[in-house]
Amino acid sequence: MNTTPTSEPNRSPSDVAQPAHSPVRSPGLPPKQGLYDPWFEHEACGVGFVVDMHGRKSHKIVADALQVLRNLDHRGASGAEINTGDGAGILIQMPHKFFAEVTKSSRIDLPAAGQYGAGLIFLPRNPTVRRKVEEKFEQVVQAEGQIFLGWRTVPTNSSSLGDTARSCEPFMRQAFIGRNPNLTDDLAFERKLYVIRKRSYTEIRTSTLAGAEYWYVASLSTRTFVYKGMLTTGQLAPFFPDLSDERYESALALVHSRFSTNTFPSWPLAHPYRLIAHNGEINTVRSNRSWLTSRESRFESPKWSEPGDFTPVVTPYMSDSASFDETAELLYMHGRSLPHAILMMIPEAWERAIGMDPQKRDFY
């Protein structure tokens, strides 16, 4: 499966194929008008990383990462309202001990760590509309042969948010998905969660369901979990009380403070994404997206029964960093290591590797 982005000069929006899927844009974002085009979404942000080199989980890692994030305030931005931020978030390891305890009140009996996946999902605020969207997601989970365990409403505190951020704030819930016993390989289950997330995008976000414009899966994994939103760096911890709970432990944490250069902030565009947090400003993003989209019809791999289950690889109307993350995720899910996948996505490294040994083309 050849999915390597190609570095080419930027082309104008009229030169680039428009997406086959045309979802409604996230609430709070304007349509194309005047000099503004949503395909020009770029970013320039602050990134921080805290890790215990011995893999020891503790709440201190989470607390230290949140302090790093607050220290990155100068690398983020706010709108005309100082309390409406461009975005902030954190990626940590799955907090199994914490989830096993707090899900009891939601009548969810979690299996052992690694035997379930969980994710943060943005949903419409209207309860009736939200329930129909949730039911559609549960159907996708069952169609992929996995076990839907239940929903947990994420505690949030929006008192510090500005009017703009609050006006388009989604309702947030955590979904828990049990692993089919027939999936004995850990990455096979991770790959199945990837397909569930991609299928739910196609069957919900691009559908005519009421409230579909709110649908967004911040993360869905057995290994990591993401909390993020249209927040300032100082708002992340107060907004998500989970993060201040001493039972919330991790051996690593990746934080991000967003400065949405020439773009509009939104809840889904906050970082981290599922694998990366990134500074943005990818100058070749338009041609990279086009090349990748044009190759989707040629995807084939023994890892997938039907490649169409996870297309489109690049979600329309997301930022350059989001597209980078989705491409790295595709390569990783195919079986490459994460360093290998990232190397393939750096044009200079790619060309150097191929130039040194043409036979490496098949390896990459």
XYZ file of C-alpha atoms in Angstrom, residues 75-321:
247
model
C 2.284 30.224 22.195
C -1.491 30.091 22.128
C -4.007 32.791 21.331
C -7.385 34.210 22.268
C -10.043 35.972 20.283
C -11.471 39.419 20.966
C -12.744 37.807 24.166
C -9.708 37.050 26.282
C -11.498 34.014 27.731
C -12.201 32.401 24.345
C -9.068 30.497 23.374
C -7.891 29.036 20.076
C -7.560 25.620 21.686
C -5.719 23.541 24.267
C -5.528 19.856 25.106
C -3.649 16.899 26.530
C -2.965 13.323 25.400
C -2.189 10.747 28.088
C -2.098 6.997 28.558
C -5.405 5.238 29.161
C -6.199 5.828 32.881
C -7.619 2.357 33.504
C -7.659 2.559 37.300
C -9.534 5.861 37.199
C -12.032 4.714 34.557
C -12.692 1.403 36.332
C -13.873 3.362 39.373
C -15.772 6.288 37.866
C -17.710 4.192 35.325
C -19.431 2.247 38.100
C -21.880 5.122 38.570
C -22.739 4.783 34.868
C -23.348 1.038 35.351
C -20.404 0.129 33.155
C -18.377 -2.891 34.222
C -15.033 -2.478 32.483
C -12.929 -5.516 31.568
C -9.179 -5.662 32.143
C -6.896 -2.998 30.669
C -6.332 -3.597 26.968
C -9.620 -5.439 26.592
C -11.609 -2.300 25.872
C -11.249 0.970 24.024
C -12.451 4.391 25.099
C -12.732 7.799 23.538
C -13.899 11.356 24.059
C -16.760 12.232 21.718
C -18.334 15.614 20.944
C -22.123 15.461 20.632
C -25.130 17.781 20.178
C -26.476 19.363 23.353
C -30.140 18.542 22.722
C -30.804 15.248 24.600
C -33.308 13.857 22.068
C -31.102 14.660 19.084
C -28.032 13.401 20.922
C -29.568 10.035 21.700
C -30.290 9.334 18.026
C -26.683 10.132 17.160
C -25.453 7.868 19.956
C -27.666 5.016 18.753
C -26.153 5.312 15.282
C -22.665 5.053 16.750
C -23.647 1.994 18.781
C -24.905 0.369 15.569
C -21.537 0.979 13.912
C -19.738 -0.637 16.862
C -21.966 -3.713 16.654
C -21.618 -3.891 12.859
C -17.844 -4.114 13.349
C -18.275 -7.076 15.698
C -17.334 -5.281 18.914
C -19.229 -4.858 22.195
C -20.639 -1.471 23.159
C -20.243 -1.178 26.945
C -21.817 2.206 27.609
C -21.547 5.989 27.844
C -20.139 8.167 30.604
C -20.993 11.859 30.628
C -17.757 13.799 31.024
C -17.867 16.287 33.915
C -17.177 19.780 32.559
C -17.160 23.292 34.009
C -17.716 26.008 31.413
C -17.888 28.916 33.874
C -14.534 30.325 32.689
C -15.400 30.170 28.972
C -16.129 33.214 26.847
C -19.465 33.633 25.113
C -18.066 32.580 21.716
C -16.612 29.299 22.974
C -19.725 28.575 25.005
C -22.060 29.285 22.083
C -20.689 26.327 20.110
C -19.639 24.087 23.017
C -20.502 20.427 22.337
C -21.864 17.982 24.877
C -19.062 15.575 25.821
C -19.322 11.896 26.577
C -16.905 9.000 26.816
C -17.726 5.846 24.881
C -16.453 2.443 26.060
C -16.117 -0.454 23.608
C -15.370 -4.048 24.586
C -12.976 -6.177 22.571
C -14.281 -9.145 20.596
C -12.642 -12.273 22.116
C -11.664 -13.401 18.614
C -9.274 -10.447 18.309
C -6.147 -11.865 19.914
C -3.751 -9.262 18.523
C -3.634 -5.882 20.299
C -3.039 -3.893 17.119
C -5.915 -5.708 15.409
C -8.276 -4.307 18.053
C -6.701 -0.859 17.733
C -7.240 -1.130 13.978
C -10.872 -2.089 14.533
C -11.413 1.000 16.709
C -9.878 3.051 13.894
C -12.414 1.636 11.429
C -15.265 2.299 13.879
C -14.188 5.929 14.171
C -13.882 6.344 10.411
C -17.199 4.628 9.679
C -18.970 6.744 12.288
C -17.678 9.860 10.559
C -19.121 8.698 7.241
C -22.413 7.465 8.679
C -22.997 10.327 11.118
C -21.072 13.486 10.240
C -21.880 13.314 6.521
C -25.469 12.181 7.113
C -28.705 14.137 7.376
C -29.073 13.310 11.079
C -30.009 16.313 13.180
C -27.003 17.434 15.232
C -24.515 15.663 12.952
C -22.448 18.854 12.710
C -21.400 18.395 16.344
C -20.114 14.838 15.885
C -16.384 14.524 16.469
C -14.259 11.746 17.985
C -11.278 13.306 19.747
C -9.721 9.879 20.316
C -10.732 6.214 20.346
C -8.076 3.793 21.520
C -7.064 1.119 24.012
C -3.809 2.957 24.763
C -4.300 6.714 24.890
C -6.960 9.256 25.743
C -7.370 12.898 24.696
C -9.029 15.822 26.484
C -9.206 19.014 24.437
C -11.384 21.922 23.465
C -11.724 25.522 22.340
C -9.935 26.643 25.495
C -7.050 28.722 26.737
C -4.128 26.932 28.385
C -5.386 27.864 31.843
C -8.922 26.670 31.145
C -8.168 23.030 30.305
C -7.820 21.701 33.865
C -10.802 23.640 35.319
C -12.964 22.664 32.333
C -12.198 18.936 32.771
C -12.256 18.121 36.524
C -11.141 14.562 35.653
C -7.622 15.891 35.117
C -7.329 17.117 38.714
C -8.325 13.765 40.225
C -5.383 12.138 42.029
C -6.448 8.743 40.642
C -5.793 10.007 37.120
C -2.352 8.622 36.298
C -0.079 8.347 33.277
C 3.583 7.797 32.497
C 3.497 10.308 29.644
C 1.584 13.402 28.626
C 1.570 15.499 25.456
C 0.103 19.010 25.680
C -0.664 21.628 23.068
C -1.482 25.347 23.011
C -3.006 26.425 19.711
C -2.345 29.606 17.769
C -4.675 29.336 14.790
C -2.801 31.436 12.246
C -5.133 32.646 9.479
C -7.852 30.270 10.687
C -10.866 30.220 12.921
C -10.673 28.281 16.198
C -13.151 25.479 16.851
C -13.605 22.662 19.353
C -12.463 19.830 17.012
C -9.379 21.700 15.757
C -7.776 21.862 19.203
C -4.797 19.518 19.737
C -3.542 16.912 20.435
C -4.988 14.618 17.800
C -4.814 10.831 18.065
C -1.050 10.455 17.542
C 0.497 13.900 17.352
C 0.448 17.508 18.452
C 2.038 19.703 15.811
C 3.137 23.265 15.163
C 1.363 23.469 11.812
C 2.300 25.671 8.845
C 2.697 22.792 6.357
C 3.250 24.585 3.062
C 2.559 21.584 0.815
C -0.617 20.464 2.558
C -2.925 21.070 -0.401
C -1.040 18.867 -2.837
C -0.353 16.247 -0.148
C -4.065 15.899 0.534
C -4.846 15.651 -3.167
C -2.222 12.967 -3.800
C -3.385 10.893 -0.864
C -7.057 11.179 -1.817
C -6.280 10.197 -5.409
C -4.641 6.969 -4.192
C -7.492 5.795 -1.977
C -8.987 3.709 -4.800
C -5.682 1.803 -5.075
C -5.320 0.888 -1.410
C -4.893 -2.807 -0.748
C -3.437 -4.612 2.226
C -3.774 -7.957 4.016
C -4.451 -5.900 7.157
C -7.849 -4.785 5.861
C -10.821 -6.725 4.542
C -12.185 -3.616 2.844
C -10.035 -0.433 2.619
C -13.150 1.624 1.891
C -14.105 1.236 5.548
C -11.572 3.890 6.577
C -11.869 6.396 3.733
C -11.716 9.296 3.427
C -8.338 9.108 5.138
C -8.117 12.892 5.330
C -11.195 14.448 6.888
C -12.475 17.468 4.928
C -12.292 20.921 6.518
C -9.703 19.981 9.127
C -6.344 21.703 9.633
C -2.970 20.849 8.115
C -1.876 19.214 11.375
